[in-house]
Short mmCIF file of C-alpha atoms in Angstrom, two decimals:
data_model
loop_
_atom_site.label_atom_id
_atom_site.label_comp_id
_atom_site.label_asym_id
_atom_site.label_seq_id
_atom_site.Cartn_x
_atom_site.Cartn_y
_atom_site.Cartn_z
CA MET A 13 -40.59 11.67 82.61
CA LYS A 14 -39.56 10.38 86.04
CA ILE A 15 -36.59 8.59 84.49
CA SER A 16 -35.44 11.84 82.86
CA ILE A 17 -35.70 13.74 86.13
CA ILE A 18 -33.77 11.03 87.99
CA PHE A 19 -31.07 11.03 85.29
CA ILE A 20 -30.68 14.82 85.47
CA LEU A 21 -30.53 14.66 89.26
CA LEU A 22 -27.86 11.96 89.23
CA LEU A 23 -25.86 13.88 86.64
CA SER A 24 -26.04 17.04 88.74
CA LEU A 25 -24.92 15.17 91.85
CA SER A 26 -22.05 13.59 89.94
CA THR A 27 -20.91 16.98 88.62
CA LEU A 28 -21.13 18.50 92.10
CA ALA A 29 -19.11 15.64 93.59
CA PHE A 30 -16.42 16.04 90.92
CA SER A 31 -16.21 19.81 91.48
CA GLN A 32 -15.78 19.37 95.22
CA SER A 33 -13.21 16.61 94.77
CA TYR A 34 -11.29 18.73 92.28
CA LYS A 35 -11.38 21.75 94.59
CA ASN A 36 -9.95 19.62 97.40
CA GLU A 37 -7.22 18.32 95.11
CA ILE A 38 -6.11 21.84 94.16
CA GLU A 39 -6.23 23.07 97.76
CA GLN A 40 -4.03 20.15 98.86
CA TYR A 41 -1.64 20.89 96.00
CA ARG A 42 -1.36 24.51 97.13
CA GLU A 43 -0.74 23.58 100.76
CA LYS A 44 2.12 21.35 99.61
CA TYR A 45 3.43 24.21 97.47
CA LYS A 46 3.48 26.53 100.49
CA LYS A 47 5.32 24.02 102.67
CA GLU A 48 8.05 23.64 100.05
CA PHE A 49 9.10 27.26 100.65
CA LEU A 50 10.03 26.32 104.21
CA GLU A 51 12.00 23.27 103.08
CA ASP A 52 14.20 25.08 100.54
CA ASP A 53 17.37 26.74 101.88
CA LYS A 54 17.28 29.20 98.96
CA SER A 55 13.62 30.12 99.47
CA PRO A 56 12.72 33.83 99.24
CA LEU A 57 9.89 33.38 101.76
CA LYS A 58 9.60 32.71 105.47
CA LYS A 59 6.67 31.28 107.40
CA ASP A 60 5.24 34.75 108.09
CA ASP A 61 5.14 35.43 104.33
CA LEU A 62 2.96 32.46 103.41
CA PRO A 63 -0.42 34.10 104.22
CA PHE A 64 0.35 36.63 101.46
CA LEU A 65 0.44 33.95 98.77
CA ARG A 66 -2.75 34.40 96.75
CA PHE A 67 -4.55 32.19 94.23
CA TYR A 68 -7.56 32.21 91.97
CA ALA A 69 -10.41 29.94 93.03
CA PRO A 70 -10.00 26.44 91.52
CA ASP A 71 -11.70 26.29 88.13
CA PRO A 72 -11.93 22.97 86.22
CA ALA A 73 -12.37 24.93 82.97
CA TYR A 74 -8.64 25.67 83.10
CA ARG A 75 -7.75 21.98 83.18
CA VAL A 76 -7.34 20.99 79.54
CA LYS A 77 -6.08 17.98 77.63
CA GLY A 78 -3.65 18.78 74.84
CA ASN A 79 -2.00 17.00 71.93
CA PHE A 80 1.73 16.64 72.56
CA LEU A 81 4.24 16.78 69.70
CA ARG A 82 7.79 15.62 70.44
CA ILE A 83 10.52 17.87 69.04
CA GLU A 84 14.09 16.60 68.65
CA ASP A 85 16.19 19.60 69.66
CA LYS A 86 19.85 18.57 69.66
CA THR A 87 21.41 22.03 69.90
CA GLY A 88 19.36 23.81 72.55
CA PHE A 89 19.21 27.57 73.04
CA ASP A 90 20.04 30.25 75.60
CA MET A 91 17.09 31.33 77.72
CA GLN A 92 17.27 34.74 79.37
CA THR A 93 16.68 35.06 83.11
CA HIS A 94 15.60 37.91 85.36
CA ASN A 95 19.06 38.48 86.87
CA GLY A 96 20.91 38.33 83.54
CA VAL A 97 22.33 34.82 83.90
CA ILE A 98 21.94 32.76 80.72
CA LYS A 99 20.58 29.22 81.08
CA LYS A 100 20.62 26.60 78.36
CA TYR A 101 17.37 24.82 77.56
CA TYR A 102 16.15 22.36 74.97
CA ILE A 103 12.75 22.42 73.31
CA TYR A 104 11.30 19.07 74.31
CA GLY A 105 8.04 19.43 72.45
CA SER A 106 4.86 21.42 72.02
CA VAL A 107 1.32 20.95 73.28
CA THR A 108 -1.78 22.19 71.45
CA PHE A 109 -5.12 22.55 73.20
CA GLU A 110 -8.48 24.31 73.19
CA LEU A 111 -9.28 26.95 75.80
CA LYS A 112 -11.94 29.66 75.72
CA LYS A 113 -13.00 28.57 72.24
CA GLN A 114 -9.50 29.19 70.89
CA THR A 115 -6.65 26.90 69.87
CA HIS A 116 -3.37 27.51 71.68
CA THR A 117 0.11 26.02 71.44
CA LEU A 118 2.73 26.17 74.18
CA PHE A 119 6.30 24.89 73.99
CA VAL A 120 7.68 22.52 76.61
CA TYR A 121 11.30 22.92 77.71
CA GLN A 122 13.98 20.85 79.42
CA SER A 123 16.88 22.33 81.36
CA GLU A 124 20.37 21.25 80.27
CA LYS A 125 21.47 21.35 83.91
CA LEU A 126 18.63 19.16 85.14
CA ARG A 127 18.68 16.66 82.27
CA SER A 128 22.13 15.51 83.41
CA LYS A 129 21.26 15.51 87.12
CA GLU A 130 20.18 12.27 88.75
CA CYS A 131 16.49 12.19 89.78
CA PHE A 132 15.79 15.36 87.77
CA GLU A 133 16.56 14.15 84.24
CA ASP A 134 12.86 13.77 83.41
CA TYR A 135 11.81 17.25 84.54
CA LEU A 136 10.02 19.50 82.04
CA PHE A 137 8.42 22.91 82.34
CA ILE A 138 6.25 25.41 80.53
CA PRO A 139 6.96 29.07 81.27
CA PHE A 140 4.23 31.34 79.91
CA THR A 141 2.84 34.85 79.97
CA ASP A 142 -0.76 35.96 79.51
CA GLU A 143 -2.97 39.03 79.66
CA THR A 144 -3.34 38.99 83.45
CA ASN A 145 0.36 39.80 83.92
CA TYR A 146 1.22 42.93 85.91
CA ALA A 147 -2.41 43.70 86.84
CA GLU A 148 -3.36 40.43 88.53
CA THR A 149 -0.37 38.11 88.20
CA PHE A 150 3.41 38.43 88.21
CA GLY A 151 4.63 40.46 85.24
CA GLY A 152 7.43 38.03 84.50
CA GLY A 153 5.06 35.15 83.81
CA ARG A 154 4.27 31.91 85.57
CA TYR A 155 5.41 28.29 85.34
CA LEU A 156 3.96 24.80 85.03
CA ASP A 157 5.99 21.69 85.86
CA PHE A 158 5.80 18.22 84.34
CA ARG A 159 7.68 14.94 84.18
CA PHE A 160 8.03 12.48 81.32
CA LYS A 161 5.38 10.20 82.78
CA ASP A 162 2.77 12.97 82.48
CA ILE A 163 2.85 12.52 78.71
CA GLU A 164 0.69 9.53 77.80
CA ARG A 165 0.00 8.45 74.21
CA ASN A 166 1.00 11.89 72.94
CA ARG A 167 -1.45 13.59 75.29
CA LEU A 168 -0.62 15.99 78.10
CA ILE A 169 -3.02 17.44 80.66
CA ILE A 170 -2.35 21.10 81.40
CA ASP A 171 -3.88 22.37 84.61
CA PHE A 172 -3.43 26.12 84.89
CA ASN A 173 -4.81 25.93 88.43
CA LYS A 174 -1.36 24.57 89.31
CA CYS A 175 0.68 27.32 87.68
CA TYR A 176 2.94 29.18 90.09
CA ASN A 177 5.18 32.22 90.41
CA PRO A 178 8.96 32.01 90.01
CA TYR A 179 11.08 33.07 92.99
CA CYS A 180 11.67 36.43 91.25
CA ALA A 181 8.06 37.33 91.98
CA PHE A 182 8.97 37.51 95.67
CA LYS A 183 12.55 38.79 95.70
CA GLU A 184 15.12 40.08 93.21
CA GLY A 185 18.39 38.31 92.46
CA TYR A 186 17.15 34.90 91.35
CA ALA A 187 17.95 33.48 87.90
CA CYS A 188 14.34 32.81 86.92
CA PRO A 189 13.85 31.96 83.24
CA ILE A 190 11.94 34.57 81.24
CA PRO A 191 9.17 32.91 79.19
CA PRO A 192 10.07 32.93 75.46
CA LYS A 193 7.83 35.04 73.21
CA GLU A 194 6.33 31.95 71.59
CA ASN A 195 4.72 31.12 74.96
CA ASP A 196 2.91 34.45 75.25
CA MET A 197 -0.80 33.64 75.46
CA LYS A 198 -3.17 36.24 74.01
CA ILE A 199 -5.89 35.54 76.59
CA SER A 200 -6.32 35.98 80.34
CA ILE A 201 -5.48 32.91 82.40
CA ARG A 202 -7.36 33.57 85.62
CA ALA A 203 -6.16 30.42 87.33
CA GLY A 204 -3.26 29.47 89.54
CA GLU A 205 -1.15 31.90 91.54
CA LYS A 206 -1.80 35.64 91.68
CA LEU A 207 0.50 38.54 92.53
CA PHE A 208 2.23 38.23 95.90
CA GLY A 209 0.18 40.31 98.33
CA LYS A 210 2.72 41.33 100.97
CA GLU A 211 3.64 44.74 99.59
CA ALA A 212 -0.02 45.74 99.44
CA GLY A 213 -0.82 43.97 102.70
CA ILE A 214 -3.28 41.63 100.98
CA LYS A 215 -3.59 38.15 102.45
CA GLU A 216 -5.28 35.09 101.00
CA LYS A 217 -8.88 34.87 102.20
#
């Protein structure tokens, strides 16, 4: 009996330690994300805008491991953007995972422009929409970034706590890719970045 109690206690402490460590990891990731706005000459935000960036509380349930399937796309396709500019992308693969007791598949894309640019040739991204759009998150969808090295043994970890808004969520005129219909998720992803709060005067708590 004592052994069982000790085991349960140790397990609880281990889970608590992981949760706190994970929360710290996500908070550090978001601080880095905010600083990058001040380092980009084309940024839509200034220092005074950063307090209006809002996020869901970190939730490990939205960190999932998926099965990655490589797709050989040699022709590519034209992806629409919010300002009407057409950008060419290639389907790099798909990732299938379980979330909220459902199986989901998202497609992973590679930019033609970046694949031929030194230091960016291994960049991948997943643009997606979900049922929180417009009400809680940007209506035009959100993005997740990856690099080749993130795919290990045909497995890819998707952490929706790291999904972010495109520049178009803050200011018009940017050529932000519009998520293809095949990446429309039929569930609510309450993780990652929320609607920008400046217009409503809502700051991150």
